PDB file of C-alpha atoms in Angstrom:
ATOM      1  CA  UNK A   1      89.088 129.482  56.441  1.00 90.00           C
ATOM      2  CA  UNK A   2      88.567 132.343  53.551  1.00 91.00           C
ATOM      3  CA  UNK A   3      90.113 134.716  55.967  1.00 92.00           C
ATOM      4  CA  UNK A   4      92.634 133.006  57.591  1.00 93.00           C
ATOM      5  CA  UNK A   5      93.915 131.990  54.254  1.00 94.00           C
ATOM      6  CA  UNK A   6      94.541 135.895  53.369  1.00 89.00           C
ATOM      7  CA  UNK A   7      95.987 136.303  56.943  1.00 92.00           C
ATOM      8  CA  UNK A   8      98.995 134.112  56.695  1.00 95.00           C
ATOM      9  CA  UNK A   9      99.792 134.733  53.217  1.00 94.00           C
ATOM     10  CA  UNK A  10      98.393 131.742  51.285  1.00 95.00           C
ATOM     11  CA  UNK A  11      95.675 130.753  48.913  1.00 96.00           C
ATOM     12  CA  UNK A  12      92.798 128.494  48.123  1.00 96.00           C
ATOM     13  CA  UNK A  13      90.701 126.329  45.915  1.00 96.00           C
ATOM     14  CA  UNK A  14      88.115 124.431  46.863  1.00 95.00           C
ATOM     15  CA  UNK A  15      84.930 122.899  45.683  1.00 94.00           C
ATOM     16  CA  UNK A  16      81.535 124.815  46.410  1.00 91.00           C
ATOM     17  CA  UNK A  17      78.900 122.096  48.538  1.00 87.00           C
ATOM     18  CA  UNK A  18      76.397 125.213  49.649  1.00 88.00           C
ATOM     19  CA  UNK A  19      75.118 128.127  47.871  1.00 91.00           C
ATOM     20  CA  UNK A  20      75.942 131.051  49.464  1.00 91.00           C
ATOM     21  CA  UNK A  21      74.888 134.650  49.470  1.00 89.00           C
ATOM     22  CA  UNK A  22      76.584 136.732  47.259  1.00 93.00           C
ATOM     23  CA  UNK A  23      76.519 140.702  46.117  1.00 87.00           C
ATOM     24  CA  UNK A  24      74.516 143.260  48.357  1.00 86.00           C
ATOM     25  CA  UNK A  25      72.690 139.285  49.649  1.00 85.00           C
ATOM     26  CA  UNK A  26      69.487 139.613  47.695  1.00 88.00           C
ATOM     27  CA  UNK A  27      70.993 136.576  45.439  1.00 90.00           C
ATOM     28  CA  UNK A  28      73.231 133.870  45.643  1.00 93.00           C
ATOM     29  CA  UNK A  29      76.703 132.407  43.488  1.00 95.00           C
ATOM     30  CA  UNK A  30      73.981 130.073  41.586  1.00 94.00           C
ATOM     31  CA  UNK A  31      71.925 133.059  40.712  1.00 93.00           C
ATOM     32  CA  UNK A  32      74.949 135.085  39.448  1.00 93.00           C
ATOM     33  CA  UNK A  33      76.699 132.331  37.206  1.00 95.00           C
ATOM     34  CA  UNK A  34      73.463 131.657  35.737  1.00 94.00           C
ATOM     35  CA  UNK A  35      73.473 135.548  34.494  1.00 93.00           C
ATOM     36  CA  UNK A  36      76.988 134.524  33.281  1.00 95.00           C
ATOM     37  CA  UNK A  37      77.600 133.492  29.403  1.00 95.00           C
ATOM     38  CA  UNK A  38      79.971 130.479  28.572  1.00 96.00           C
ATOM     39  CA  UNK A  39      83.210 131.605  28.367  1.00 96.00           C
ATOM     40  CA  UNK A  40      84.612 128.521  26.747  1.00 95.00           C
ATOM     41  CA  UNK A  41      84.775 124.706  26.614  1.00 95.00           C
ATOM     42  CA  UNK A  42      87.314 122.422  27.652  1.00 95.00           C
ATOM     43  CA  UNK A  43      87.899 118.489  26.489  1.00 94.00           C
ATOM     44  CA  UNK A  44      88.712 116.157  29.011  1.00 91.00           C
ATOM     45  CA  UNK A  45      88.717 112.075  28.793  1.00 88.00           C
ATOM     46  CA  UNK A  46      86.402 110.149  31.332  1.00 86.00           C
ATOM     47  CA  UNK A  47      86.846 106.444  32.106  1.00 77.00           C
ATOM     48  CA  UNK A  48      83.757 104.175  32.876  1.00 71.00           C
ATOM     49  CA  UNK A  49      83.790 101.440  35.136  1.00 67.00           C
ATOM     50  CA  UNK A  50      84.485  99.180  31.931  1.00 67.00           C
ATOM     51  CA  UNK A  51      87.439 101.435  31.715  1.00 63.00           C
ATOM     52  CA  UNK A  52      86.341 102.573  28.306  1.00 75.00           C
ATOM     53  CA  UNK A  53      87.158 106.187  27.684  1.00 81.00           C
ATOM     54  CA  UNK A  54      85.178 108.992  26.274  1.00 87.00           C
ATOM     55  CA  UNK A  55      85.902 112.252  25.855  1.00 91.00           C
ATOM     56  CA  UNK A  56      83.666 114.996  27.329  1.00 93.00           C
ATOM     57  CA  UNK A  57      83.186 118.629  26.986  1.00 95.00           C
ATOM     58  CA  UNK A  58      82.588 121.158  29.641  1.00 95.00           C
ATOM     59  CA  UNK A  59      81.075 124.448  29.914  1.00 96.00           C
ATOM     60  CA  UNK A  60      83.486 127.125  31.493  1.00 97.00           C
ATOM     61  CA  UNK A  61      82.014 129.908  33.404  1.00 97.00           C
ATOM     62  CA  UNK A  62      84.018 132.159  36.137  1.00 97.00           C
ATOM     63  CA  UNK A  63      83.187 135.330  37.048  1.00 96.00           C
ATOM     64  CA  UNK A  64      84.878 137.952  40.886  1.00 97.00           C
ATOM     65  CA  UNK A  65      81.826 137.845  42.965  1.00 95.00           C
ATOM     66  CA  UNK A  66      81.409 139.456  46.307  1.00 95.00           C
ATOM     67  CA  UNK A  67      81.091 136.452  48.483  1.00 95.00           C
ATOM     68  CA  UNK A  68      79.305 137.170  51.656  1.00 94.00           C
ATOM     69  CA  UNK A  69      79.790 134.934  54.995  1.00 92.00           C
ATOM     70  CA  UNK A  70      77.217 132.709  56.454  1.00 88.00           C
ATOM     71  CA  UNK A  71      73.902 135.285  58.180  1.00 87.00           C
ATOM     72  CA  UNK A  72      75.282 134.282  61.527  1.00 89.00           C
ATOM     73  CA  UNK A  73      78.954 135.255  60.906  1.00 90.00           C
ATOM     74  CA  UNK A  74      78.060 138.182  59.088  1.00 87.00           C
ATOM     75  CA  UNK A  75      79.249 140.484  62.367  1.00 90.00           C
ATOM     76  CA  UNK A  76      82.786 138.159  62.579  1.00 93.00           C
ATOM     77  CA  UNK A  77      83.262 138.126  58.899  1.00 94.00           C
ATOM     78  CA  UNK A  78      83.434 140.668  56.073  1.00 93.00           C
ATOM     79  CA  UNK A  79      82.496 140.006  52.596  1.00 93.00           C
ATOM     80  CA  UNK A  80      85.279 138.820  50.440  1.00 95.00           C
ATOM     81  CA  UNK A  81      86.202 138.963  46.493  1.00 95.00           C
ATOM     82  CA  UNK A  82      86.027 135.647  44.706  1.00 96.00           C
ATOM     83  CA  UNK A  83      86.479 133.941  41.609  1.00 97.00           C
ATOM     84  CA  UNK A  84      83.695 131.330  41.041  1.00 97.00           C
ATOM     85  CA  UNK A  85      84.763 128.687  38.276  1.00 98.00           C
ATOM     86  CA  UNK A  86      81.776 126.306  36.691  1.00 97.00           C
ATOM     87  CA  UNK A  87      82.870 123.658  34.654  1.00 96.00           C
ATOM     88  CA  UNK A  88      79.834 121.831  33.579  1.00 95.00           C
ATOM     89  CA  UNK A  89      79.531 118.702  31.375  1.00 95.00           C
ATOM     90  CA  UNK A  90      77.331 119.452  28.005  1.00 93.00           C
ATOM     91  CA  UNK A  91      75.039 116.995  27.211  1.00 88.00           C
ATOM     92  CA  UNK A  92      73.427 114.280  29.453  1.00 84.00           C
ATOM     93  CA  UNK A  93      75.965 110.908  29.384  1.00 85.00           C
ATOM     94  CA  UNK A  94      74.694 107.173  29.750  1.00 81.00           C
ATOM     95  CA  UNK A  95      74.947 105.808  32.770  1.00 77.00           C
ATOM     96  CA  UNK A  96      76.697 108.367  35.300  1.00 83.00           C
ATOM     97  CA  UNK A  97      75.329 111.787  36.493  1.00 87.00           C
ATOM     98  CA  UNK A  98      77.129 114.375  34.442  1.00 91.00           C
ATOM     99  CA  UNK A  99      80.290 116.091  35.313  1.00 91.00           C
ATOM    100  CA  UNK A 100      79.418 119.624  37.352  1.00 93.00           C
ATOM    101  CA  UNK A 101      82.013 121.446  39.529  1.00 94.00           C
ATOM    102  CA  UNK A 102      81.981 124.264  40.991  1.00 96.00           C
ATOM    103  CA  UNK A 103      85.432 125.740  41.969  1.00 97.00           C
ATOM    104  CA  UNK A 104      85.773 128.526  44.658  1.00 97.00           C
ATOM    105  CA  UNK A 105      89.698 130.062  44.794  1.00 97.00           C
ATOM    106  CA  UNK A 106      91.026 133.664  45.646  1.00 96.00           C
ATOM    107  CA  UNK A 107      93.065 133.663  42.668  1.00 96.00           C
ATOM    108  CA  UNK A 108      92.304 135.760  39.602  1.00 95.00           C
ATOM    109  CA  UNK A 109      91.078 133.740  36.480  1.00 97.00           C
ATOM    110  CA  UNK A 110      91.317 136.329  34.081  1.00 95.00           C
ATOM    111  CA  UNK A 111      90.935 134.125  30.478  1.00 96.00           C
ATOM    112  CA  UNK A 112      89.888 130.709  29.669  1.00 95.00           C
ATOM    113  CA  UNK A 113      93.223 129.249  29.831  1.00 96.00           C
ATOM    114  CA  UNK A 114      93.609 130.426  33.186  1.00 97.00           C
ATOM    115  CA  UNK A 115      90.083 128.944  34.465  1.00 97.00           C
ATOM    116  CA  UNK A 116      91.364 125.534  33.145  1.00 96.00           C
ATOM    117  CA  UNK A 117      94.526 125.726  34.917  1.00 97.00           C
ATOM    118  CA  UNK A 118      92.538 125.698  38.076  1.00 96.00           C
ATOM    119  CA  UNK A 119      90.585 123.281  37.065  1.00 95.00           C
ATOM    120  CA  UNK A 120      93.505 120.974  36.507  1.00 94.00           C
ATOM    121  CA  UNK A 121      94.939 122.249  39.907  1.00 94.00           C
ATOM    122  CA  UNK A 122      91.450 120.612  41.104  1.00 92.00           C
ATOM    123  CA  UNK A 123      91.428 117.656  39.209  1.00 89.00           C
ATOM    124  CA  UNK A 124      94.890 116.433  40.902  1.00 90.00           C
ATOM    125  CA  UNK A 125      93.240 115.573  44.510  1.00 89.00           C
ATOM    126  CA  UNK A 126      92.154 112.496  43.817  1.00 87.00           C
ATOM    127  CA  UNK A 127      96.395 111.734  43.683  1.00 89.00           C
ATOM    128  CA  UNK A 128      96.038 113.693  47.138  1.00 90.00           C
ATOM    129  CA  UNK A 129      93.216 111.412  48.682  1.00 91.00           C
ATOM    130  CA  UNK A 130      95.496 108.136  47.516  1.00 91.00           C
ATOM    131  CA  UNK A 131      98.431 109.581  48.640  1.00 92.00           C
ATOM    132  CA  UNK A 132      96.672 110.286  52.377  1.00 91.00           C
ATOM    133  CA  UNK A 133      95.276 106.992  52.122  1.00 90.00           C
ATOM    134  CA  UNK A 134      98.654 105.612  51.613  1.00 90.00           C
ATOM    135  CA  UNK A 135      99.934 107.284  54.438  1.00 89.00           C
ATOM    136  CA  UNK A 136      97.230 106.612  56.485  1.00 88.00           C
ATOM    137  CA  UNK A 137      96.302 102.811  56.164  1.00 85.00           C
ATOM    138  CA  UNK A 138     100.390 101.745  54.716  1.00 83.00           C
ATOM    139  CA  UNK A 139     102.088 103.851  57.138  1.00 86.00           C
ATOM    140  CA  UNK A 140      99.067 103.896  59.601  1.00 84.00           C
ATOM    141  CA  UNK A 141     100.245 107.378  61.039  1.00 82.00           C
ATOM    142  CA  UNK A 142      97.207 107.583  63.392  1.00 82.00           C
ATOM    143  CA  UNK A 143      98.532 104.671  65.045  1.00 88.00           C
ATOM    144  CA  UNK A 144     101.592 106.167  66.000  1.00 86.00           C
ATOM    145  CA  UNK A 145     101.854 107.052  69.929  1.00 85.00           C
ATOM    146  CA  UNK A 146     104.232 109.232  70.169  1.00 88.00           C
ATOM    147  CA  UNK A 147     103.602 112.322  72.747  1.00 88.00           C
ATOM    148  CA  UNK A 148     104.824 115.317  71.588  1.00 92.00           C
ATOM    149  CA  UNK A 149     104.221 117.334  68.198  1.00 91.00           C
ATOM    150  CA  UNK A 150     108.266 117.346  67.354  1.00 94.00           C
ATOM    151  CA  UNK A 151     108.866 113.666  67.612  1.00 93.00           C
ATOM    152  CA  UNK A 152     105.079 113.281  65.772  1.00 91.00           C
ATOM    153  CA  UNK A 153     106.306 116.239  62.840  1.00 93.00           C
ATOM    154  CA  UNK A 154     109.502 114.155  62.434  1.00 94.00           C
ATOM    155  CA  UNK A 155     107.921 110.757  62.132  1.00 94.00           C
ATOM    156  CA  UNK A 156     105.638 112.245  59.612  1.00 93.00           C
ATOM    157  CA  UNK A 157     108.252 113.441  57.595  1.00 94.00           C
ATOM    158  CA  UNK A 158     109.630 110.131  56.766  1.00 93.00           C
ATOM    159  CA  UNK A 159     106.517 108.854  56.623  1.00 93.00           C
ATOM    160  CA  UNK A 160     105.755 111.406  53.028  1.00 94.00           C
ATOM    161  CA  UNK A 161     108.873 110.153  51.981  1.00 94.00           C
ATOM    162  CA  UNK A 162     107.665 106.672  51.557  1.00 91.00           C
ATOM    163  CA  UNK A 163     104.328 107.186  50.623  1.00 93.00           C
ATOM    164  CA  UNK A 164     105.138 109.660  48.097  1.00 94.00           C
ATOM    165  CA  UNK A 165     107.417 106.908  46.661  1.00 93.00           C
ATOM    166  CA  UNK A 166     104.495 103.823  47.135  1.00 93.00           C
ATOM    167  CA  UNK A 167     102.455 106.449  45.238  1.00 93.00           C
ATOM    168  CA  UNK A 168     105.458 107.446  42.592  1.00 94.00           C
ATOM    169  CA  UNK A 169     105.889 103.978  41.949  1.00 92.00           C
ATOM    170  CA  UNK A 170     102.486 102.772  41.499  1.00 91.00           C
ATOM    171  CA  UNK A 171     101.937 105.818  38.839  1.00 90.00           C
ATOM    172  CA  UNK A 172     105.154 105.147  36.803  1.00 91.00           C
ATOM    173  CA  UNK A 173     104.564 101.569  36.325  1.00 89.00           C
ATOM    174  CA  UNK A 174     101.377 103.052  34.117  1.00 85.00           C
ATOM    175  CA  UNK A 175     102.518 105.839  32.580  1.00 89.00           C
ATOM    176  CA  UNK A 176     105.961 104.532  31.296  1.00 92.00           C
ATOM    177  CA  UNK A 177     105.823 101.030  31.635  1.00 91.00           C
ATOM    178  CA  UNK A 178     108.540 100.043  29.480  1.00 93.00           C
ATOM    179  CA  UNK A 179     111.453 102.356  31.050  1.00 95.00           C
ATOM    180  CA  UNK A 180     114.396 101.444  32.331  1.00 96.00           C
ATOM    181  CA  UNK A 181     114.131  99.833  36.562  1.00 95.00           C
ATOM    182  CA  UNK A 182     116.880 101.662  37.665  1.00 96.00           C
ATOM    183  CA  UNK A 183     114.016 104.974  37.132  1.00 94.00           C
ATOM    184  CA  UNK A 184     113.293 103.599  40.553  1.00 94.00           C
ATOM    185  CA  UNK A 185     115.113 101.096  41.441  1.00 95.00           C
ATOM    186  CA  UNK A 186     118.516 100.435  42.880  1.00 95.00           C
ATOM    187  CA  UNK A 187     121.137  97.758  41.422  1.00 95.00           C
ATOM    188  CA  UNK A 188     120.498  95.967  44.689  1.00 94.00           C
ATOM    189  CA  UNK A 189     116.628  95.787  44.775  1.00 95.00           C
ATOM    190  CA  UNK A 190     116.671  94.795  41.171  1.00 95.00           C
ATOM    191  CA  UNK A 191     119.512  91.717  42.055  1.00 94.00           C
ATOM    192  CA  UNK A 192     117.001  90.876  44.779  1.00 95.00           C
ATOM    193  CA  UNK A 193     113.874  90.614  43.014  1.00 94.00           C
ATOM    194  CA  UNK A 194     115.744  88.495  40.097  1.00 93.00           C
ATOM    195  CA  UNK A 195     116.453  85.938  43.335  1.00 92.00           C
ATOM    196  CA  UNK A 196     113.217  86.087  45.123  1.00 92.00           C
ATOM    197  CA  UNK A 197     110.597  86.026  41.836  1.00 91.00           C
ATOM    198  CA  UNK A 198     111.902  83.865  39.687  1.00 81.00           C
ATOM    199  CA  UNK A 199     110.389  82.914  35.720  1.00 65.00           C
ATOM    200  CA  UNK A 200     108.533  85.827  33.805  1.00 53.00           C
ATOM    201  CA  UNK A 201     105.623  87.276  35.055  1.00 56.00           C
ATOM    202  CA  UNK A 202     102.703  86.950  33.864  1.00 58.00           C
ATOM    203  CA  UNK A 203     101.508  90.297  33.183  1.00 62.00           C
ATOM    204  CA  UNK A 204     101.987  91.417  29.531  1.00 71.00           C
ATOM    205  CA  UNK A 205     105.220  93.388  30.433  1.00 81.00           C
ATOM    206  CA  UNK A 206     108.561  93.227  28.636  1.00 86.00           C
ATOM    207  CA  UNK A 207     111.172  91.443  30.315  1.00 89.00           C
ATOM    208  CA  UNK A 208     114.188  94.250  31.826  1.00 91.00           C
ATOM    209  CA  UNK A 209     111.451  96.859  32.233  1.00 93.00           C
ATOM    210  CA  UNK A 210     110.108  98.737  35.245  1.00 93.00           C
ATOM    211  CA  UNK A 211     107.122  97.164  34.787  1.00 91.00           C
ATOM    212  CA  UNK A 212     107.986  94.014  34.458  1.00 92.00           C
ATOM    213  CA  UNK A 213     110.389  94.710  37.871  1.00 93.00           C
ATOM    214  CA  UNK A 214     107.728  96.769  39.976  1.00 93.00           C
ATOM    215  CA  UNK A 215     105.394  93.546  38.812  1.00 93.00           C
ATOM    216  CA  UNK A 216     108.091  91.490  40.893  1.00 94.00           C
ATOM    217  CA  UNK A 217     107.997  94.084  43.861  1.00 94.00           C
ATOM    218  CA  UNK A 218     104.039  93.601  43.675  1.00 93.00           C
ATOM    219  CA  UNK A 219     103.994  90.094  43.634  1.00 93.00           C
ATOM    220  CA  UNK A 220     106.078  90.084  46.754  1.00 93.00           C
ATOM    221  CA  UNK A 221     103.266  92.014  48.184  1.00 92.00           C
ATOM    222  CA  UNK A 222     100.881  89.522  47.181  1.00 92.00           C
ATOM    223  CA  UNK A 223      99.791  90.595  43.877  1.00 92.00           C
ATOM    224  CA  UNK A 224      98.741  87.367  41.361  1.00 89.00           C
ATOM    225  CA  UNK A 225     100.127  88.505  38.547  1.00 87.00           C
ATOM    226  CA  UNK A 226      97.342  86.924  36.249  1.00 86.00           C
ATOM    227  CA  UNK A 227      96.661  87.887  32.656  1.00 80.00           C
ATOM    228  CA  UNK A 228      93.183  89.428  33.412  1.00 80.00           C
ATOM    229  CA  UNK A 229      94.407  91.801  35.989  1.00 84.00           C
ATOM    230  CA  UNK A 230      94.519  95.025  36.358  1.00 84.00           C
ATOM    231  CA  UNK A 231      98.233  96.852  37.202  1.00 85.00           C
ATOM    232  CA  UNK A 232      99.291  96.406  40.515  1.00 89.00           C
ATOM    233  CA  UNK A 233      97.874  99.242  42.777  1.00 89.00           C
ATOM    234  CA  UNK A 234      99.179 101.063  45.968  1.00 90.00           C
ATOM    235  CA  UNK A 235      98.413  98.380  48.535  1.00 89.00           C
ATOM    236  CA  UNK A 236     100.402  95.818  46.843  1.00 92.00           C
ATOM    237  CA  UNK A 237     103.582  98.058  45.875  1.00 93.00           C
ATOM    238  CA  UNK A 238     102.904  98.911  49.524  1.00 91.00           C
ATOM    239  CA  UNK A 239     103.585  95.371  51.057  1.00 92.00           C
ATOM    240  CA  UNK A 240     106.348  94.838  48.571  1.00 94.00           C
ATOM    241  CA  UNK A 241     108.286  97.616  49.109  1.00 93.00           C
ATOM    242  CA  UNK A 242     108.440  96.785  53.073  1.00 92.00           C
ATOM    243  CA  UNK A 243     109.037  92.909  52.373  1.00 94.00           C
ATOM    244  CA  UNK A 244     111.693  93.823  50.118  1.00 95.00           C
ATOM    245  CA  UNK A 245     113.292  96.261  52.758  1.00 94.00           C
ATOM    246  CA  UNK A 246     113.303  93.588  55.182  1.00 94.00           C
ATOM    247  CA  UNK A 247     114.961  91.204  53.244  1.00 95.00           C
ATOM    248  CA  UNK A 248     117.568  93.952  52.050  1.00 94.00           C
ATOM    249  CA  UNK A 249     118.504  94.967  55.672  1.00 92.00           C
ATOM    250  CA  UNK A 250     118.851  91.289  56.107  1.00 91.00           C
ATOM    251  CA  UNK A 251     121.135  91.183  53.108  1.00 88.00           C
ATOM    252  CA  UNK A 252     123.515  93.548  54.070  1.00 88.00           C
ATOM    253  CA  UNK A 253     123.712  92.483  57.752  1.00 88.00           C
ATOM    254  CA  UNK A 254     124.784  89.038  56.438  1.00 86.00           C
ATOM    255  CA  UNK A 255     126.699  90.757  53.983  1.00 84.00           C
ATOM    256  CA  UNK A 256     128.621  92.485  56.430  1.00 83.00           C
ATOM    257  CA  UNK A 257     129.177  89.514  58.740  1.00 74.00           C
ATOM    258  CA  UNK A 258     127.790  90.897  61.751  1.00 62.00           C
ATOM    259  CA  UNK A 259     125.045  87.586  62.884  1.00 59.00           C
ATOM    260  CA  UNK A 260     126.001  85.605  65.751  1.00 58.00           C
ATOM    261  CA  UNK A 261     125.842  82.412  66.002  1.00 53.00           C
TER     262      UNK A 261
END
């Protein structure tokens, strides 16, 4: 994948799950960024399963290695340059094995800055996985039987579409709650909702906002709404979203006069 990844043009990051031989192969990565001195610390905020937040400090180590390929792709494969990034929590924490990644990426990391930037790069595919789960199990892609790679390439296009948005909407109902619906929400779905959920939700949300509206959308998806719980997640923006498409379609059809008798 190293190589290929140089071949068309592109690059990588990934996380390290092997040690692998590095220099002339009379040592390995681990052996080499244990030689190597911190080169800075970074602060980052964990959450518990409480959801209480602590902020931790990591180590940062990177260092260009010579990466060597596995012994019996040694003849396929030549050695490549690499920049190995260790970002390792200081301290032992309560309750949870510490924090301990180790980043492998063709890019240069020439500064502390620069490691972190990676780092964040790294940090962001957990969005990724929910975002593939969302297409996945919501749009449930591997279901689809179509039989040749166009029709499949074009069905998956419109299938990012909406699973970006699921995913866009789930994330801006917690990060700005209190902003205006029509962030991401047309005068139409926001009429509808008013009709189908009526009263105040129960959620502490203000009334107008796009969380109190994407609270409605949820609800139609089967969310409770209580006091206790947590904001609505992808699942039930999911259903929502495709109930309240439904009824739209059905809206305008009405609307438009076209229903026989």
């Amino acid at each position: 994948m190293y190589c290929l990844t140089q071949e068309v043009g592109a690059h990588f990051l990934v996380r390290a799950c092997v040690d692998r031989l590095a220099g002339d192969g009379g040592h390995t990565i681990a052996t080499k960024m244990e030689e190597t001195s911190v080169k800075g610390l970074h602060y980052i905020d964990v959450r518990n399963d409480r959801g209480e937040t602590t902020k931790v400090a990591l180590e940062i180590k990177f260092k260009r290695i010579a990466v060597l390929p596995p012994i019996g792709k040694q003849k396929r494969y030549p050695a490549l340059d690499l920049t190995i990034i260790h970002a390792t929590e200081r301290g032992t924490p309560k309750g949870r094995k510490p924090i301990e990644w180790k980043l492998i990426t063709d890019l240069a990391v020439r500064s502390r800055s620069e490691a972190i930037e990676k780092i964040n790069w790294y940090a962001m595919r957990w969005k990724i996985e929910v975002f593939h789960k969302i297409l996945k199990s919501g749009c449930k892609a591997e279901d689809s039987k179509l039989r040749t790679a166009e029709r499949l390439a074009n069905l998956m296009a419109v299938f990012c579409i909406l699973s970006w948005r699921v995913l866009w909407l789930t994330m801006l109902n917690r990060i700005a709650p209190d902003a205006s619906p029509k962030l991401a929400l047309t005068d139409t779905e926001i009429a509808l909702l008013d009709r189908l959920i009526s009263g105040a939700s129960h959620r502490r949300c203000r009334p107008g906002t796009l969380a109190f509206y994407l609270t409605k959308l949820a609800r139609l998806g089967g969310y409770l709404a209580r006091a206790g719980d947590p904001p609505p997640g992808n699942v039930v923006i999911w259903r929502g979203l495709s109930r309240l498409t439904d009824i739209e379609l059905g809206a305008e059809i009405a609307a438009a006069g076209n229903v026989g008798n």
